[in-house]
């Protein structure tokens, strides 16, 4: 399909042709022609944010909760530079996003014109690809190419920078048929020989473990279904990164919990002692591996990843398989079944016995024995009160993020949205808004900290304007909790500027925005208060006052191996000894 139209019309038409239903943005001089075209149509809903970074994080939340490409539209200069953090966040976490930015007219580029910035240069390190469009006749093709690059292979963000005169100019629009990049053609099918070798290695394993990441979720629903089939067919234990939560049901008995710095005792010890590790869609980042020279020292390693640069990047592996997770898992299942492979039952029984002894240490144990709300209890109670509901959870970054990962069990993919790689405070509220825009009737909750929520609190106004009933569940401990924990454990308890003095009254702040404010300070009142939050018809700021100095455990200290974890303060030596003894007797 080709036809004559202005550049601004091309932008809107390309969004429609790509099936975009929601667009997050903020207008400015360099994108006014595009906004004028948006005003004259009703197929794409524009959601006005309150700061451009909010548009980027909302697009991320939208993408992660739907599996579709998230789209943001911002102006030149500061509009584009405010998008750098969301773009970097999306790149680190492999989130498909198309960001359209305005630019000064082509004849002004390089003249230090008003609101000019080198958007292509600035965003080159934090995008998969970017374009500066200088000819309106190239615009349609580039826009469709941008969506292709964002969603294919390892997903990620792209930027299309459009000068204002190109938006006004008239040219020929190319539709989305036969869109592909000249050089970017990611490999989706895994090498058959490598897959066969991996299956043979798995079949001989005595102490195997599946280690999964966000790549399973990015691959789509089929990948999660195939993963579940493979795990249940083999009977092997499975763990996950922070980004991979929900790809395998947390309620299943083969699930060991999250892996890594704040992972469970059983997951980390199983990773340390395994003899065959199968990494599916994860990138061996430092929060998972800990000390590299002590990471899973006795195992043979298989790594499945669509990004060839991830193979052998951080950890040397025995078998690397480049391909899309769904395609590779389908081939692995077929190879396993056709060869009639069976797991070594005796070895697997012994391996599960070891795992059960680690489980008996109850590394996520805590004691809620007073009216002061423990943060662990708050998250567990929130999870219990939302069971059976259509729930999407985002977080900010800090202790509350780790507690949410530990105590809020996810049984389905695309329900968990958090800033994993970049660790962006302020991510959670706009991400929840993005998810709520996509799922109007769902319960969208941002689990926040009292410090993080202030980073993008202005987006509460976005939720009010667009009638998006997000619930912000604030674990309020009056500290930058994770900063304080590290200062306490590693810096002689010198709490340098981590006490968040002069916090606002969150109830009054919510009411000032036109939202609903709630507060709970007693453990006995928390379940009923959470029910009231869930039942509320509009956006809610829920101020949950929790124990000020609670620490997030388990924890692998910096520079330590997986088997050198610090356990929860509540898990005393006596409790641990009794649990191990009881587990040992049960296995006899």
XYZ file of C-alpha atoms in Angstrom:
588
model
C 0.000 0.000 0.000
C 1.410 3.376 -1.028
C -0.228 6.793 -0.933
C 0.608 10.463 -0.549
C 0.444 12.031 2.930
C 2.357 14.304 5.259
C 5.032 12.973 7.592
C 2.769 13.571 10.585
C -0.009 11.586 8.914
C 2.477 8.813 8.193
C 3.332 8.498 11.881
C -0.299 8.044 12.884
C -1.039 5.730 9.943
C 1.987 3.578 10.766
C 0.815 3.232 14.383
C -2.621 2.147 13.165
C -1.127 -0.293 10.643
C 1.040 -1.793 13.399
C -2.031 -2.400 15.553
C -1.054 0.162 18.205
C -3.973 0.917 20.507
C -2.273 2.984 23.209
C 0.377 5.664 22.963
C 2.093 7.309 25.940
C 3.414 10.790 25.419
C 3.888 14.450 26.183
C 3.509 17.196 23.535
C 6.016 19.892 22.651
C 6.858 22.193 19.793
C 8.802 19.667 17.710
C 5.955 17.115 17.650
C 2.922 19.389 17.327
C 2.181 18.278 13.751
C 1.923 14.670 14.971
C -0.279 15.711 17.901
C -2.529 17.586 15.485
C -3.036 14.369 13.509
C -3.693 12.391 16.702
C -6.453 14.863 17.542
C -8.214 14.057 14.259
C -8.473 10.279 14.714
C -9.918 7.845 17.261
C -8.101 4.549 16.645
C -5.019 5.223 18.801
C -5.636 6.359 22.376
C -3.059 8.843 23.585
C -2.330 8.780 27.321
C -0.862 12.029 28.569
C 1.854 11.501 31.165
C 3.314 14.179 33.429
C 6.991 13.723 32.562
C 8.532 12.082 29.514
C 10.257 9.424 31.610
C 6.795 8.378 32.736
C 5.864 7.808 29.090
C 8.813 5.468 28.633
C 8.163 3.446 31.778
C 4.440 3.272 30.977
C 5.294 1.927 27.536
C 7.531 -0.647 29.244
C 4.739 -1.730 31.590
C 2.345 -1.946 28.666
C 4.807 -4.078 26.688
C 5.650 -6.406 29.554
C 2.028 -7.043 30.491
C 0.866 -7.661 26.901
C 3.851 -8.987 24.966
C 3.248 -6.207 22.420
C 5.508 -3.292 21.516
C 5.110 -0.292 23.814
C 5.090 3.119 22.122
C 6.075 6.551 23.420
C 5.964 9.975 21.752
C 7.969 12.955 23.053
C 9.358 16.221 21.796
C 12.929 17.237 21.037
C 15.668 18.305 23.446
C 14.622 17.731 27.061
C 11.719 15.556 25.937
C 14.145 13.166 24.299
C 16.780 13.334 27.042
C 14.154 12.531 29.680
C 13.617 9.264 27.772
C 17.217 8.095 28.205
C 16.535 6.289 31.508
C 13.486 4.330 30.241
C 15.333 3.462 27.033
C 18.314 2.145 28.997
C 15.966 0.290 31.331
C 14.212 -1.339 28.361
C 17.539 -2.258 26.756
C 18.826 -3.931 29.940
C 15.599 -5.897 30.438
C 14.933 -6.662 26.735
C 11.618 -4.810 26.517
C 10.242 -4.000 23.023
C 9.605 -0.265 22.744
C 9.362 2.257 19.914
C 10.089 5.828 20.959
C 9.217 8.562 18.457
C 10.953 11.872 19.133
C 10.560 15.253 17.527
C 13.598 17.117 16.239
C 14.298 20.649 15.055
C 13.979 21.270 11.322
C 16.693 19.669 9.205
C 18.269 22.993 8.210
C 18.680 23.858 11.931
C 20.359 20.614 12.977
C 23.828 21.410 14.314
C 23.070 25.101 14.922
C 22.260 24.822 18.641
C 18.653 25.700 17.875
C 16.044 25.964 20.621
C 15.412 22.533 22.169
C 17.930 20.851 19.890
C 19.830 17.804 21.115
C 21.736 15.093 19.298
C 19.080 12.495 20.048
C 20.594 9.844 17.774
C 24.022 10.296 19.353
C 22.705 10.388 22.894
C 20.503 7.298 22.521
C 22.829 5.159 20.419
C 24.307 3.346 23.476
C 20.896 2.692 25.037
C 18.876 1.422 22.061
C 18.980 -1.543 19.715
C 18.927 0.884 16.815
C 17.897 4.451 16.026
C 17.127 6.574 12.992
C 17.207 10.270 12.102
C 14.697 10.682 9.269
C 15.797 13.318 6.749
C 13.515 12.416 3.825
C 9.766 12.096 4.291
C 9.685 9.371 1.634
C 11.760 7.152 3.959
C 9.543 7.711 6.995
C 6.928 5.010 6.462
C 9.524 2.318 5.790
C 11.615 3.365 8.797
C 8.647 3.350 11.176
C 7.668 -0.201 10.213
C 11.308 -1.266 10.329
C 11.474 0.169 13.856
C 8.658 -2.071 15.054
C 10.322 -5.072 13.409
C 13.653 -4.403 15.122
C 12.028 -3.692 18.507
C 10.053 -6.937 18.637
C 12.287 -9.436 16.824
C 15.268 -11.354 18.142
C 16.191 -10.145 21.607
C 13.530 -7.438 22.084
C 14.558 -3.916 22.939
C 13.957 -0.197 22.472
C 14.437 1.819 19.298
C 14.218 5.545 18.554
C 12.875 7.275 15.442
C 13.907 10.951 15.456
C 11.759 13.058 13.093
C 12.600 16.702 12.265
C 9.669 19.082 12.281
C 9.922 19.962 8.586
C 9.767 16.240 7.722
C 6.502 16.037 9.677
C 5.054 18.866 7.560
C 6.421 17.602 4.234
C 4.371 15.451 1.865
C 5.669 12.182 0.488
C 4.858 8.592 -0.372
C 3.847 6.348 2.515
C 4.862 2.687 2.429
C 2.656 0.237 4.292
C 3.924 -2.569 6.532
C 3.955 -5.401 3.977
C 7.306 -7.157 3.484
C 8.977 -5.220 6.290
C 12.395 -6.477 7.282
C 15.773 -5.031 8.112
C 18.472 -5.401 5.460
C 21.034 -6.826 7.883
C 19.172 -7.657 11.118
C 17.747 -11.158 10.757
C 17.970 -12.924 14.122
C 18.305 -16.684 14.253
C 15.253 -18.330 15.817
C 15.885 -22.023 15.129
C 18.553 -23.652 17.275
C 21.343 -25.744 15.783
C 20.047 -29.365 15.663
C 23.420 -30.873 16.579
C 23.760 -28.598 19.612
C 20.211 -29.384 20.688
C 20.864 -33.130 20.366
C 24.070 -32.807 22.400
C 22.236 -30.816 25.065
C 19.503 -33.443 25.356
C 22.109 -36.206 25.723
C 23.873 -34.215 28.449
C 20.595 -33.600 30.311
C 19.667 -37.291 30.138
C 22.915 -38.257 31.900
C 22.586 -35.667 34.674
C 22.638 -36.762 38.314
C 22.084 -33.330 39.874
C 20.385 -31.216 37.203
C 18.765 -27.806 37.427
C 16.848 -25.576 35.026
C 17.777 -21.902 35.367
C 15.347 -19.621 33.509
C 15.167 -15.911 32.754
C 13.143 -13.203 31.095
C 13.871 -14.662 27.664
C 11.252 -17.348 28.318
C 8.599 -14.691 28.889
C 9.769 -12.561 25.969
C 9.462 -15.562 23.667
C 5.714 -15.691 24.305
C 3.087 -17.924 25.955
C 4.135 -20.996 23.979
C 7.619 -20.863 25.506
C 6.222 -20.901 29.040
C 3.957 -23.828 28.169
C 6.843 -25.779 26.635
C 9.050 -25.030 29.649
C 6.404 -26.431 31.989
C 6.110 -29.555 29.862
C 9.877 -30.125 29.859
C 10.251 -29.560 33.606
C 7.411 -31.923 34.451
C 8.573 -34.529 31.943
C 12.083 -34.651 33.405
C 11.158 -34.145 37.062
C 14.082 -31.713 37.445
C 14.129 -28.753 39.845
C 13.762 -25.265 38.390
C 14.755 -21.798 39.541
C 14.530 -18.371 37.942
C 16.027 -14.918 37.784
C 14.105 -11.860 38.953
C 13.054 -11.215 35.351
C 11.825 -14.754 34.763
C 9.252 -14.969 37.552
C 5.958 -16.392 36.316
C 7.341 -18.376 33.392
C 7.010 -21.430 35.648
C 4.332 -21.547 38.385
C 5.648 -20.596 41.824
C 3.029 -22.873 43.395
C 4.511 -26.018 41.813
C 6.546 -28.408 43.955
C 9.477 -28.438 41.493
C 9.903 -24.674 41.839
C 12.829 -23.743 44.111
C 12.123 -20.031 44.266
C 14.172 -17.167 42.918
C 17.909 -17.461 42.375
C 20.667 -14.988 43.138
C 21.633 -12.327 45.654
C 18.287 -12.451 47.470
C 17.228 -15.878 46.236
C 16.241 -18.839 48.355
C 18.708 -21.037 50.196
C 17.604 -24.110 48.240
C 17.855 -22.438 44.810
C 21.328 -21.055 45.425
C 22.725 -24.238 46.948
C 21.242 -26.331 44.150
C 22.898 -24.035 41.632
C 26.217 -24.361 43.464
C 26.115 -28.166 43.702
C 24.430 -29.163 40.425
C 26.243 -31.236 37.813
C 24.239 -30.042 34.780
C 22.790 -26.542 34.514
C 20.395 -25.604 31.720
C 20.211 -21.828 31.303
C 17.095 -20.905 29.322
C 16.800 -17.256 28.329
C 18.969 -15.718 31.057
C 22.243 -13.833 30.708
C 24.372 -14.838 33.732
C 24.261 -11.346 35.216
C 26.264 -10.504 38.325
C 23.244 -10.529 40.678
C 22.806 -14.202 39.785
C 26.368 -15.454 39.565
C 27.956 -13.767 42.563
C 31.684 -14.492 42.501
C 32.319 -15.796 38.983
C 35.199 -18.117 39.861
C 33.000 -19.851 42.450
C 29.790 -19.944 40.380
C 28.406 -23.475 40.015
C 31.963 -24.829 39.901
C 31.247 -28.498 39.224
C 28.567 -28.248 36.565
C 28.402 -28.680 32.834
C 26.533 -25.721 31.417
C 24.010 -25.392 28.591
C 22.952 -21.907 27.523
C 19.940 -21.163 25.299
C 19.661 -17.525 24.189
C 18.466 -15.658 21.113
C 21.278 -13.133 21.515
C 24.534 -14.717 20.280
C 26.572 -12.091 22.140
C 25.248 -13.454 25.456
C 26.747 -16.896 24.883
C 30.106 -17.133 26.724
C 29.952 -13.427 27.566
C 30.054 -13.746 31.362
C 30.265 -17.504 31.958
C 31.908 -20.107 29.736
C 29.446 -22.827 28.783
C 29.824 -26.326 27.400
C 26.974 -26.069 24.894
C 25.634 -22.798 23.523
C 22.390 -22.779 21.539
C 21.434 -19.593 19.707
C 17.719 -19.402 19.025
C 14.287 -18.404 20.220
C 13.330 -20.180 23.441
C 10.033 -21.543 22.109
C 11.647 -23.004 18.992
C 14.555 -24.534 20.924
C 12.369 -26.019 23.678
C 10.052 -27.558 21.094
C 13.036 -29.197 19.399
C 14.470 -30.371 22.737
C 11.166 -31.947 23.749
C 10.910 -33.714 20.404
C 14.481 -35.023 20.706
C 13.915 -36.192 24.298
C 10.725 -38.051 23.402
C 11.985 -39.584 20.150
C 15.070 -40.980 21.899
C 12.948 -42.349 24.749
C 15.095 -40.657 27.379
C 14.270 -41.045 31.059
C 15.796 -39.264 34.009
C 17.987 -41.295 36.369
C 15.324 -41.910 39.029
C 17.674 -43.043 41.781
C 20.033 -40.102 41.283
C 17.130 -37.674 41.017
C 15.580 -38.998 44.233
C 18.866 -38.445 46.049
C 19.183 -34.959 44.543
C 15.683 -34.010 45.669
C 16.607 -35.292 49.121
C 19.455 -32.784 49.283
C 17.170 -30.024 48.042
C 14.547 -30.873 50.642
C 17.140 -30.558 53.399
C 17.990 -27.068 52.127
C 14.304 -26.239 51.930
C 13.893 -27.260 55.545
C 16.000 -24.299 56.615
C 13.050 -22.093 55.693
C 15.174 -19.291 54.314
C 12.150 -17.050 53.803
C 10.889 -17.617 57.322
C 9.803 -14.714 59.532
C 7.803 -14.181 62.733
C 4.961 -11.716 62.722
C 4.422 -11.738 66.483
C 3.525 -8.135 67.242
C 1.346 -5.369 65.874
C 4.319 -3.797 64.090
C 3.937 -4.885 60.472
C 6.876 -6.809 59.061
C 7.380 -6.071 55.350
C 7.496 -9.790 54.594
C 4.105 -10.205 56.229
C 2.745 -7.243 54.290
C 3.687 -8.749 50.920
C 2.549 -12.243 51.846
C -0.788 -10.863 53.034
C -1.160 -8.798 49.863
C -0.572 -11.941 47.818
C -3.078 -13.951 49.833
C -5.788 -11.273 49.507
C -5.340 -11.127 45.721
C -5.430 -14.874 45.031
C -7.914 -15.734 42.299
C -7.937 -12.202 40.906
C -6.625 -10.932 37.580
C -3.499 -9.277 38.973
C -0.538 -7.425 37.451
C 2.242 -6.367 39.817
C 4.941 -3.775 39.242
C 7.533 -2.553 41.716
C 9.859 0.303 42.319
C 13.460 -0.642 43.269
C 14.851 -1.565 46.668
C 14.051 -3.881 49.565
C 10.350 -3.874 48.732
C 11.211 -5.134 45.232
C 13.093 -8.130 46.622
C 10.391 -8.892 49.197
C 7.799 -8.768 46.414
C 9.858 -11.242 44.366
C 10.224 -13.535 47.388
C 6.700 -13.499 48.825
C 4.328 -12.722 45.933
C 4.031 -15.976 43.988
C 3.493 -15.726 40.229
C 1.962 -18.647 38.366
C 1.636 -17.005 34.944
C 3.973 -14.991 32.698
C 3.569 -11.265 31.958
C 2.162 -10.555 35.437
C 5.400 -9.248 36.967
C 6.977 -5.958 35.928
C 10.116 -4.737 37.628
C 13.327 -2.934 36.711
C 15.870 -5.737 36.893
C 19.001 -4.763 34.999
C 19.083 -1.005 35.533
C 17.369 -0.894 38.934
C 15.369 2.255 38.199
C 13.678 3.901 41.162
C 10.446 5.470 39.941
C 9.712 2.654 37.487
C 6.750 1.062 39.235
C 3.939 3.636 39.137
C 4.165 4.480 35.426
C 4.664 0.779 34.629
C 1.459 -0.027 36.525
C -0.301 2.735 34.571
C 0.876 1.134 31.333
C -0.388 -2.265 32.427
C -3.704 -0.789 33.587
C -4.197 0.954 30.234
C -3.860 -2.419 28.532
C -5.984 -4.329 31.081
C -8.746 -1.972 32.170
C -10.603 -4.500 34.328
C -7.538 -6.047 35.985
C -6.067 -5.285 39.404
C -2.777 -3.458 38.794
C -0.613 -2.948 41.880
C 2.635 -1.040 42.271
C 4.551 -2.364 45.287
C 6.619 0.661 46.294
C 8.996 2.058 48.855
C 8.544 5.433 50.512
C 11.658 6.750 48.740
C 11.105 5.212 45.294
C 7.498 6.303 44.931
C 8.516 9.963 45.124
C 10.634 9.610 41.986
C 7.591 9.630 39.678
C 4.689 10.451 42.017
C 3.447 13.029 39.495
C 2.144 10.167 37.355
C -0.685 9.747 39.855
C -2.211 12.655 37.959
C -2.066 10.555 34.776
C -3.969 7.759 36.509
C -6.628 10.233 37.674
C -7.104 11.873 34.279
C -7.400 8.609 32.379
C -9.435 6.794 35.054
C -6.807 4.100 35.601
C -7.459 2.613 39.070
C -3.890 1.583 39.934
C -3.143 0.659 43.546
C 0.163 1.851 45.021
C 1.093 -0.291 48.015
C 3.866 1.600 49.832
C 6.084 -0.247 52.312
C 6.884 2.823 54.379
C 9.910 2.305 56.629
C 11.188 5.917 56.492
C 14.468 4.793 54.915
C 16.005 4.095 51.551
C 15.857 0.540 52.800
C 18.336 -1.258 50.583
C 20.865 1.576 50.855
C 20.506 1.488 54.645
C 20.902 -2.304 54.707
C 24.164 -2.149 52.759
C 25.416 0.683 54.926
C 24.600 -1.335 58.028
C 26.236 -4.550 56.813
C 29.171 -3.215 54.812
C 29.866 0.345 55.970
C 29.986 0.139 59.751
C 26.336 1.184 60.195
C 27.159 4.707 59.021
C 23.761 5.654 57.614
C 24.886 8.388 55.258
C 21.825 10.196 53.851
C 19.617 7.092 53.669
C 17.038 8.305 56.189
C 14.106 9.755 54.234
C 13.215 12.586 56.595
C 10.338 14.964 55.781
C 8.201 12.421 53.940
C 4.817 13.684 52.800
C 1.593 12.529 54.393
C 0.749 10.002 51.678
C -2.964 10.019 52.522
C -3.195 13.782 52.126
C -0.988 13.661 49.032
C -3.327 11.140 47.410
C -6.319 13.312 48.222
C -4.559 16.372 46.797
C -4.295 14.540 43.471
C -7.921 13.424 43.659
C -7.030 9.826 44.497
C -7.863 7.725 47.560
C -5.440 7.682 50.493
C -5.283 4.843 53.037
C -2.972 4.013 55.921
C -2.406 0.898 58.042
C -0.077 0.612 61.044
C -1.225 -2.602 62.778
C -0.718 -6.156 61.565
C -4.140 -7.238 62.826
C -5.823 -4.602 60.641
C -3.830 -5.237 57.470
C -5.954 -7.944 55.750
C -9.124 -5.883 56.030
C -7.305 -2.716 54.916
C -5.920 -4.485 51.834
C -9.418 -5.693 50.976
C -10.623 -2.087 51.144
C -7.774 -0.993 48.845
C -8.675 -3.675 46.308
C -12.357 -2.760 46.421
C -11.714 0.968 45.896
C -12.919 2.170 42.496
C -10.145 4.665 41.759
C -6.383 5.055 42.178
C -5.143 4.428 45.735
C -2.015 5.368 47.677
C -1.815 2.818 50.500
C 0.642 3.860 53.234
C 1.635 0.590 54.918
C 3.804 1.475 57.926
C 6.324 -1.347 58.369
C 9.218 -2.112 60.717
C 11.871 0.528 60.138
C 15.020 -1.586 60.301
C 13.945 -4.907 58.774
C 16.572 -6.359 56.455
C 16.076 -8.336 53.274
C 17.383 -11.877 53.600
C 18.578 -14.343 52.409
C 21.490 -12.432 50.925
C 24.708 -13.397 49.181
C 27.241 -10.801 50.352
C 29.294 -9.097 47.685
C 32.222 -11.276 46.603
C 30.800 -14.479 48.086
C 29.676 -17.738 46.493
C 26.134 -19.154 46.415
C 26.826 -21.461 49.345
C 27.933 -18.537 51.553
C 24.539 -16.946 52.060
C 23.415 -14.849 54.994
C 20.125 -16.252 56.261
C 17.232 -14.306 57.801
C 17.730 -12.855 61.252
C 14.633 -14.793 62.374
C 16.213 -18.123 61.411
C 18.249 -18.716 64.584
C 20.816 -21.489 64.866
C 18.432 -23.472 67.073
C 15.544 -23.203 64.609
C 17.793 -24.178 61.695
C 19.268 -27.168 63.582
C 15.797 -28.427 64.519
C 14.536 -28.038 60.963
C 17.496 -29.933 59.500
C 17.066 -32.710 62.072
C 13.354 -32.981 61.282
C 14.035 -33.061 57.550
C 16.684 -35.742 57.981
C 14.324 -37.970 59.990
C 11.580 -37.494 57.408
C 13.872 -38.740 54.628
C 14.952 -41.894 56.473
